Amino acid sequence: MTTSKPGAPRSSTWLPRWEPNDPAFWESEGKGRAWRTLWVTTFSLTLAFAVWFMVSAIVVRLNDIGFSFSGQQLFWLTAMPGLAAGITRLVHMFLVPMYGSRHTLTLGTLSLLIPAVGWGIAVQNPETSFTTFMVLAFLAGLGGGNFSSFMPSTSLFFPKKMQGTALGIQAGIGNFGVSLVQFLTPWVVGVNLFWFIPGGEQVWRWAGKTSNIWLQNAAWVYIPWLLLGAALTWLFVRSVPIKANFREQFAIFGDKHTWIMTSIYMMTFGAFSGLAAAFPLLIKNLYGGFENAPLPLKFAFLGPLIGSTVRVLFGLIADRTGGAILTSVSAVGMAVSALLVANYVTPTSLDQFPYFVATMLGIFFFSGIGNASTFRQMPIIFNPPQSAGVIGWTAAIAAFGPFIVSMLISTVTVATGNVKPFFYGLAAFCLFNLALNWYFYGRRGAEKPS
């Protein structure tokens, strides 16, 4: 790893020296700074995920407070943050090596104030156009884009032997932002938290009942925490003295393993993020027509909660077992779970709902294992700074998950009348990646055992 920033004077932003793989340096000053940086940035990353997925928690109530969007339009709104996240991650993957962690992560966190403020204003006016909501949904995806700066940054702070643990903790806790927003939204919208700001409540109609809610709270509740996260990042995070230009970073695209790991991570995180965004609408569309229908957000938060928890735990396990074996377990488990889900997407009664939720949670569980194990594999397969670039790139492509999953579900439903083909396709994709992982990384004599 580069240990100095060429031509740069000692400053409050750039560290003069950083050698985490040197045991003496790590024990004397590296460990404390690395862990402090991890906790500060993980706090901001959790907020980034919350802003990214707040759209999925808001759109399920738009029509219930006076809007009149079609089912396909609602899926478009859940898809747009994923499109934006993928595009902006392609930019973010280059920023930390060029501009440093301190500036990149602070400004990235502050940028999330734009969608947080905008959504809070838009939901209060039933005349807000679909186009406006599409723009705001796209801007919410800035939160997903931040991931490709946070994770490569963290990979630079820790020695290679601890990167599975560090990245698993940050990504896993960051993923809790998805569950947080879906769990928190039903609570915060029921209270007039921002009574001092002009605007009012909306009448929410559900299952023949009415009540007053403040849907703007689902976005505005994150504003003070985003300001705190940006302040903490600026105060406590410094930039690792490693520099790379665009040409150096593009070298990763000449390595076939970049593309293999991209496909595998699309299977794990792409499915996790995509289904996390679509889960509330799936519950509403598939089971919302029955008497005493379940509230989508009462159950949808369980998926990302389980996936995030598993990612943290298996980040620790992957450092001991290796990543390849766990990625294989993930692929098999996701494929089986997807096939089981397909049995409950054309329900004839509400009795099938618990089985639908349970099998969906199976996908989230096994995707969490794979999300942890792949981040153990990449620092082993690639050397720094290439590993940071690959982590940023694979994360960027997998961030298209919400866009791809929502669009596939919408398209398949329109074409066939149900969503079964989507889950069959997901199972096939998992088996394809199982073969890739086993051949290149998992079998005896593999090219890059990891």
Coordinates of C-alpha atoms in Angstrom, one line a residue:
M1 CA 0.0 0.0 0.0
T2 CA 1.2 3.5 -0.8
T3 CA 2.4 5.2 2.4
S4 CA 2.6 8.8 1.4
K5 CA 0.6 11.2 -0.7
P6 CA 3.2 12.3 -3.3
G7 CA 4.0 16.0 -3.2
A8 CA 1.5 16.8 -0.5
P9 CA 2.5 18.5 2.7
R10 CA 1.4 17.2 6.1
S11 CA -2.2 18.5 6.6
S12 CA -5.3 18.0 8.7
T13 CA -6.9 16.1 5.9
W14 CA -4.3 13.6 4.7
L15 CA -2.5 11.2 7.0
P16 CA 1.3 11.5 6.6
R17 CA 1.7 7.7 6.8
W18 CA -0.6 4.7 6.8
E19 CA 0.7 1.1 6.9
P20 CA -2.0 -1.2 8.5
N21 CA -0.2 -4.4 7.4
D22 CA 2.9 -3.4 9.5
P23 CA 2.1 -5.0 12.9
A24 CA 4.1 -2.4 14.9
F25 CA 2.3 0.5 13.2
W26 CA -1.0 -1.2 13.5
E27 CA -0.7 -1.7 17.3
S28 CA 0.9 1.7 18.0
E29 CA -1.5 4.0 16.1
G30 CA -3.3 2.3 13.3
K31 CA -5.8 0.2 15.2
G32 CA -7.4 3.0 17.2
R33 CA -7.8 5.3 14.2
A34 CA -9.1 2.5 12.0
W35 CA -11.8 1.5 14.4
R36 CA -12.8 5.0 15.2
T37 CA -13.1 5.8 11.5
L38 CA -15.2 2.6 11.0
W39 CA -17.8 3.5 13.6
V40 CA -18.1 7.1 12.5
T41 CA -18.5 6.2 8.8
T42 CA -20.8 3.3 9.5
F43 CA -23.2 5.7 11.3
S44 CA -23.3 7.8 8.1
L45 CA -23.6 4.8 5.8
T46 CA -26.6 3.6 7.8
L47 CA -28.3 6.9 7.2
A48 CA -27.4 6.7 3.5
F49 CA -29.1 3.3 3.2
A50 CA -32.2 4.8 5.0
V51 CA -32.5 7.6 2.6
W52 CA -31.9 5.2 -0.4
F53 CA -34.8 3.0 0.8
M54 CA -37.2 5.5 2.3
V55 CA -39.0 5.6 -1.1
S56 CA -40.0 2.0 -0.7
A57 CA -41.6 2.8 2.7
I58 CA -43.3 5.9 1.4
V59 CA -44.8 4.7 -1.9
V60 CA -47.0 2.0 -0.3
R61 CA -49.0 4.9 1.3
L62 CA -49.2 7.4 -1.5
N63 CA -52.5 6.2 -3.0
D64 CA -53.9 5.8 0.5
I65 CA -53.5 9.5 1.2
G66 CA -55.0 10.9 -2.0
F67 CA -52.6 10.1 -4.9
S68 CA -53.8 8.0 -7.8
F69 CA -50.7 6.2 -9.3
S70 CA -51.0 2.9 -11.1
G71 CA -49.2 -0.2 -9.8
Q72 CA -46.7 0.1 -12.6
Q73 CA -46.0 3.7 -11.7
L74 CA -45.4 2.7 -8.0
F75 CA -42.9 0.1 -9.1
W76 CA -41.2 2.7 -11.2
L77 CA -40.8 4.9 -8.1
T78 CA -39.3 2.0 -6.1
A79 CA -37.0 1.3 -9.1
M80 CA -35.5 4.8 -9.6
P81 CA -33.4 4.9 -6.4
G82 CA -31.7 1.8 -7.6
L83 CA -31.0 3.3 -11.0
A84 CA -29.5 6.3 -9.4
A85 CA -27.5 4.3 -6.9
G86 CA -25.9 2.2 -9.7
I87 CA -25.0 5.3 -11.8
T88 CA -23.6 7.3 -8.9
R89 CA -21.7 4.4 -7.5
L90 CA -19.8 4.3 -10.8
V91 CA -18.7 7.8 -10.0
H92 CA -18.1 7.2 -6.3
M93 CA -15.7 4.3 -6.9
F94 CA -13.1 6.8 -8.2
L95 CA -13.5 9.5 -5.6
V96 CA -11.8 8.3 -2.5
P97 CA -8.4 7.5 -4.2
M98 CA -8.6 10.9 -5.9
Y99 CA -10.0 13.2 -3.2
G100 CA -9.7 11.3 0.0
S101 CA -12.1 9.9 2.5
R102 CA -12.7 13.1 4.5
H103 CA -14.0 15.3 1.7
T104 CA -15.8 12.6 -0.2
L105 CA -17.7 11.1 2.7
T106 CA -18.6 14.4 4.3
L107 CA -20.0 15.9 1.0
G108 CA -21.7 12.6 0.1
T109 CA -23.6 12.7 3.4
L110 CA -24.6 16.3 3.0
S111 CA -26.0 15.6 -0.5
L112 CA -28.7 13.4 1.1
L113 CA -30.4 16.5 2.5
I114 CA -31.7 17.2 -1.0
P115 CA -34.0 14.1 -1.3
A116 CA -34.9 14.1 2.4
V117 CA -36.2 17.7 2.3
G118 CA -37.8 17.2 -1.2
W119 CA -39.8 14.1 -0.3
G120 CA -41.1 15.7 2.8
I121 CA -42.5 18.6 0.8
A122 CA -43.8 16.6 -2.1
V123 CA -46.0 14.1 -0.2
Q124 CA -48.0 17.0 1.4
N125 CA -49.5 18.0 -1.9
P126 CA -51.7 15.5 -3.8
E127 CA -51.2 17.6 -6.9
T128 CA -47.5 16.8 -7.0
S129 CA -46.8 15.2 -10.4
F130 CA -45.5 11.8 -11.1
T131 CA -42.5 13.4 -12.9
T132 CA -41.6 15.3 -9.7
F133 CA -41.7 12.1 -7.7
M134 CA -39.6 10.3 -10.3
V135 CA -36.9 13.0 -9.9
L136 CA -37.1 12.8 -6.1
A137 CA -36.9 9.0 -6.3
F138 CA -33.8 9.3 -8.4
L139 CA -32.2 11.7 -6.0
A140 CA -32.9 9.3 -3.1
G141 CA -30.6 6.9 -4.8
L142 CA -27.7 9.2 -3.9
G143 CA -27.7 7.4 -0.6
G144 CA -27.0 4.1 -2.4
G145 CA -24.2 5.7 -4.4
N146 CA -22.4 6.7 -1.2
F147 CA -21.7 3.0 -0.5
S148 CA -19.0 2.9 -3.2
S149 CA -17.0 5.5 -1.4
F150 CA -17.5 4.2 2.1
M151 CA -16.5 0.6 1.5
P152 CA -13.4 1.2 -0.5
S153 CA -12.4 3.8 2.1
T154 CA -12.8 1.2 4.9
S155 CA -10.8 -1.4 3.0
L156 CA -7.8 1.0 3.0
F157 CA -7.9 1.5 6.8
F158 CA -7.6 -2.2 7.8
P159 CA -4.9 -4.9 7.3
K160 CA -5.9 -7.5 4.7
K161 CA -6.4 -10.2 7.4
M162 CA -9.2 -8.1 9.0
Q163 CA -10.9 -6.7 6.0
G164 CA -13.6 -9.4 6.0
T165 CA -14.5 -8.4 9.5
A166 CA -14.3 -4.7 9.0
L167 CA -16.2 -4.7 5.7
G168 CA -18.8 -7.1 7.1
I169 CA -19.4 -4.9 10.1
Q170 CA -19.8 -1.7 8.0
A171 CA -21.8 -3.2 5.2
G172 CA -24.0 -5.2 7.6
I173 CA -24.7 -2.4 10.0
G174 CA -25.1 0.0 7.0
N175 CA -27.7 -2.5 5.5
F176 CA -29.7 -2.0 8.8
G177 CA -30.7 1.3 7.3
V178 CA -33.0 -0.6 5.0
S179 CA -34.7 -2.3 7.8
L180 CA -34.7 0.9 9.9
V181 CA -36.6 2.9 7.4
Q182 CA -39.3 0.3 6.9
F183 CA -39.6 -0.3 10.7
L184 CA -39.5 3.3 11.7
T185 CA -41.8 4.8 9.1
P186 CA -45.1 3.5 10.5
W187 CA -44.2 5.0 13.9
V188 CA -42.9 8.4 12.9
V189 CA -45.7 9.2 10.5
G190 CA -48.2 8.8 13.3
V191 CA -46.8 11.8 15.3
N192 CA -46.7 15.5 14.4
L193 CA -42.9 15.6 14.9
F194 CA -42.4 18.9 13.0
W195 CA -45.3 21.0 14.3
F196 CA -43.1 24.1 13.9
I197 CA -42.9 23.7 10.1
P198 CA -45.8 24.9 7.9
G199 CA -47.7 22.0 6.5
G200 CA -50.3 19.6 7.8
E201 CA -51.4 16.0 8.2
Q202 CA -52.9 13.7 5.6
V203 CA -55.9 11.4 5.9
W204 CA -54.8 7.8 5.5
R205 CA -57.4 5.3 4.3
W206 CA -56.6 1.6 4.8
A207 CA -58.9 -1.5 5.2
G208 CA -62.0 0.6 5.6
K209 CA -60.5 2.8 8.3
T210 CA -59.2 6.3 8.4
S211 CA -56.6 8.1 10.5
N212 CA -54.4 11.2 10.4
I213 CA -50.7 10.8 9.5
W214 CA -47.7 13.0 8.7
L215 CA -46.1 11.2 5.8
Q216 CA -43.5 13.9 5.5
N217 CA -41.9 12.6 8.7
A218 CA -40.7 9.5 6.8
A219 CA -38.2 11.8 5.1
W220 CA -37.6 14.7 7.4
V221 CA -36.8 12.5 10.4
Y222 CA -33.3 11.9 8.9
I223 CA -32.4 15.5 8.4
P224 CA -30.8 16.2 11.9
W225 CA -29.0 12.9 11.8
L226 CA -27.5 13.6 8.4
L227 CA -26.2 16.9 9.7
L228 CA -24.7 15.1 12.7
G229 CA -23.2 12.4 10.5
A230 CA -21.5 15.0 8.2
A231 CA -20.1 16.9 11.2
L232 CA -18.7 13.7 12.8
T233 CA -17.1 12.6 9.5
W234 CA -15.4 16.0 9.0
L235 CA -14.2 16.1 12.5
F236 CA -12.9 12.5 13.0
V237 CA -12.1 11.0 9.5
R238 CA -8.8 11.6 7.7
S239 CA -7.7 10.5 4.3
V240 CA -5.4 7.6 3.7
P241 CA -2.3 8.6 1.7
I242 CA -3.0 6.6 -1.4
K243 CA -3.6 8.1 -4.8
A244 CA -4.8 6.7 -8.1
N245 CA -5.9 8.3 -11.3
F246 CA -8.6 7.2 -13.6
R247 CA -6.2 5.3 -15.9
E248 CA -4.7 3.3 -13.0
Q249 CA -8.1 2.4 -11.7
F250 CA -9.4 1.3 -15.1
A251 CA -6.8 -1.5 -15.0
I252 CA -9.3 -3.7 -13.0
F253 CA -11.5 -4.1 -16.1
G254 CA -8.8 -6.1 -17.8
D255 CA -9.0 -8.8 -15.1
K256 CA -11.6 -11.5 -15.7
H257 CA -12.1 -11.9 -12.0
T258 CA -13.5 -8.4 -11.8
W259 CA -16.4 -9.6 -14.0
I260 CA -16.8 -12.9 -12.2
M261 CA -17.1 -11.2 -8.8
T262 CA -19.4 -8.6 -10.3
S263 CA -21.9 -11.4 -11.3
I264 CA -21.6 -13.1 -7.9
Y265 CA -22.2 -9.9 -6.0
M266 CA -25.1 -9.1 -8.2
M267 CA -26.6 -12.4 -7.1
T268 CA -26.1 -11.6 -3.4
F269 CA -26.4 -7.8 -2.9
G270 CA -28.3 -7.2 -6.1
A271 CA -31.0 -9.6 -4.9
F272 CA -30.9 -8.3 -1.3
S273 CA -31.3 -4.7 -2.3
G274 CA -33.8 -5.3 -5.1
L275 CA -36.1 -7.5 -3.0
A276 CA -35.8 -5.2 0.0
A277 CA -37.1 -2.3 -2.2
A278 CA -39.9 -4.4 -3.7
F279 CA -41.0 -6.5 -0.7
P280 CA -43.5 -3.9 0.7
L281 CA -45.2 -3.6 -2.7
L282 CA -45.2 -7.3 -3.3
I283 CA -47.0 -7.9 0.0
K284 CA -49.6 -5.2 -0.8
N285 CA -50.1 -6.4 -4.4
L286 CA -50.2 -10.2 -3.6
Y287 CA -52.0 -10.2 -0.3
G288 CA -53.6 -6.7 0.0
G289 CA -56.9 -7.8 -1.5
F290 CA -57.9 -10.2 1.2
E291 CA -60.0 -9.2 4.2
N292 CA -57.8 -8.2 7.2
A293 CA -54.9 -7.8 4.8
P294 CA -51.5 -7.5 6.4
L295 CA -49.8 -4.0 6.6
P296 CA -46.8 -4.3 4.3
L297 CA -44.3 -2.5 6.5
K298 CA -45.2 -4.6 9.5
F299 CA -43.4 -7.5 7.8
A300 CA -41.2 -6.0 5.1
F301 CA -38.6 -4.8 7.5
L302 CA -37.8 -8.3 8.6
G303 CA -36.1 -9.2 5.3
P304 CA -33.4 -6.6 5.4
L305 CA -33.1 -6.9 9.2
I306 CA -32.3 -10.6 8.8
G307 CA -30.0 -10.1 5.8
S308 CA -28.1 -7.3 7.6
T309 CA -27.6 -9.2 10.8
V310 CA -26.4 -12.3 9.0
R311 CA -23.9 -10.1 7.0
V312 CA -22.3 -8.8 10.2
L313 CA -22.1 -12.2 11.8
F314 CA -20.7 -14.0 8.7
G315 CA -18.2 -11.3 8.1
L316 CA -16.5 -12.6 11.2
I317 CA -17.0 -16.2 10.2
A318 CA -15.6 -15.6 6.7
D319 CA -12.3 -14.5 8.0
R320 CA -11.9 -17.9 9.6
T321 CA -13.5 -20.2 7.0
G322 CA -12.6 -18.4 3.8
G323 CA -15.2 -16.8 1.6
A324 CA -15.6 -19.2 -1.3
I325 CA -17.3 -22.0 0.7
L326 CA -19.8 -19.5 2.2
T327 CA -20.6 -18.0 -1.2
S328 CA -21.5 -21.5 -2.4
V329 CA -23.8 -22.0 0.6
S330 CA -25.4 -18.6 -0.2
A331 CA -26.0 -19.5 -3.8
V332 CA -27.6 -22.9 -3.0
G333 CA -29.8 -21.4 -0.2
M334 CA -31.0 -18.5 -2.3
A335 CA -31.8 -20.8 -5.3
V336 CA -33.9 -23.2 -3.1
S337 CA -35.6 -20.3 -1.3
A338 CA -36.5 -18.6 -4.6
L339 CA -38.1 -21.8 -5.9
L340 CA -40.1 -22.1 -2.6
V341 CA -41.3 -18.5 -2.8
A342 CA -42.8 -19.2 -6.3
N343 CA -45.4 -21.5 -4.6
Y344 CA -46.9 -18.6 -2.7
V345 CA -47.1 -15.7 -5.2
T346 CA -50.5 -16.7 -6.6
P347 CA -52.4 -17.0 -3.2
T348 CA -55.9 -18.2 -2.9
S349 CA -56.2 -17.3 0.8
L350 CA -54.4 -15.3 3.5
D351 CA -53.4 -18.7 5.1
Q352 CA -50.5 -18.8 2.6
F353 CA -49.1 -15.4 3.7
P354 CA -46.9 -16.8 6.5
Y355 CA -45.3 -19.2 4.1
F356 CA -44.7 -16.4 1.6
V357 CA -43.0 -14.3 4.2
A358 CA -40.9 -17.3 5.6
T359 CA -39.6 -18.2 2.1
M360 CA -38.8 -14.6 1.3
L361 CA -36.9 -14.3 4.5
G362 CA -34.9 -17.4 3.4
I363 CA -33.7 -15.4 0.4
F364 CA -32.6 -12.5 2.6
F365 CA -30.9 -14.9 5.1
F366 CA -28.7 -16.6 2.4
S367 CA -28.1 -13.3 0.6
G368 CA -26.6 -12.0 3.8
I369 CA -24.2 -14.8 4.0
G370 CA -23.1 -14.1 0.4
N371 CA -22.8 -10.4 1.0
A372 CA -20.3 -11.1 3.8
S373 CA -18.3 -13.8 2.1
T374 CA -17.8 -11.9 -1.2
F375 CA -16.3 -9.0 0.7
R376 CA -13.9 -11.5 2.2
Q377 CA -13.0 -12.9 -1.2
M378 CA -12.3 -9.7 -3.0
P379 CA -9.3 -8.4 -0.9
I380 CA -7.8 -11.9 -1.3
I381 CA -8.3 -12.2 -5.0
F382 CA -7.0 -8.7 -5.7
N383 CA -4.2 -6.6 -4.3
P384 CA -4.6 -3.0 -3.0
P385 CA -5.5 -0.6 -4.4
Q386 CA -7.1 -2.8 -7.1
S387 CA -9.2 -4.5 -4.4
A388 CA -10.7 -1.2 -3.4
G389 CA -11.5 -0.4 -7.0
V390 CA -13.2 -3.9 -7.5
I391 CA -15.2 -3.5 -4.3
G392 CA -16.4 -0.1 -5.6
W393 CA -17.2 -1.4 -9.0
T394 CA -19.1 -4.6 -7.9
A395 CA -21.0 -2.5 -5.4
A396 CA -21.9 -0.1 -8.1
I397 CA -23.3 -2.7 -10.4
A398 CA -25.2 -4.5 -7.6
A399 CA -26.8 -1.2 -6.6
F400 CA -28.8 -1.5 -9.8
G401 CA -30.6 -4.3 -7.9
P402 CA -33.7 -2.3 -6.9
F403 CA -34.1 -1.0 -10.4
I404 CA -33.6 -4.3 -12.1
V405 CA -35.7 -6.3 -9.7
S406 CA -38.6 -3.8 -9.7
M407 CA -38.6 -3.6 -13.4
L408 CA -38.4 -7.3 -13.9
I409 CA -41.3 -7.9 -11.4
S410 CA -43.4 -5.3 -13.2
T411 CA -42.6 -6.5 -16.7
V412 CA -43.1 -10.2 -15.8
T413 CA -46.4 -9.5 -14.0
V414 CA -47.8 -7.5 -17.0
A415 CA -46.6 -10.2 -19.5
T416 CA -47.7 -13.4 -17.6
G417 CA -50.2 -12.2 -15.0
N418 CA -48.0 -13.3 -12.0
V419 CA -44.5 -13.0 -10.6
K420 CA -43.5 -16.7 -10.7
P421 CA -41.2 -16.5 -13.7
F422 CA -39.1 -13.8 -11.8
F423 CA -38.4 -16.2 -8.9
Y424 CA -37.6 -19.1 -11.3
G425 CA -35.1 -16.8 -13.1
L426 CA -33.6 -15.8 -9.8
A427 CA -33.0 -19.4 -8.9
A428 CA -31.3 -20.1 -12.3
F429 CA -29.1 -17.0 -11.8
C430 CA -28.0 -18.3 -8.4
L431 CA -27.1 -21.7 -9.8
F432 CA -25.0 -20.1 -12.6
N433 CA -23.0 -18.1 -10.0
L434 CA -22.6 -21.2 -7.9
A435 CA -20.8 -22.8 -10.8
L436 CA -18.6 -19.7 -11.3
N437 CA -17.7 -19.5 -7.7
W438 CA -16.9 -23.2 -7.3
Y439 CA -14.8 -23.4 -10.5
F440 CA -12.6 -20.3 -10.0
Y441 CA -12.5 -20.0 -6.2
G442 CA -13.9 -23.0 -4.3
R443 CA -12.7 -26.3 -5.8
R444 CA -9.3 -27.9 -5.1
G445 CA -6.8 -26.4 -7.5
A446 CA -8.9 -23.3 -8.1
E447 CA -7.2 -20.4 -9.9
K448 CA -7.8 -18.0 -7.0
P449 CA -8.7 -19.9 -3.8
S450 CA -10.4 -17.5 -1.5

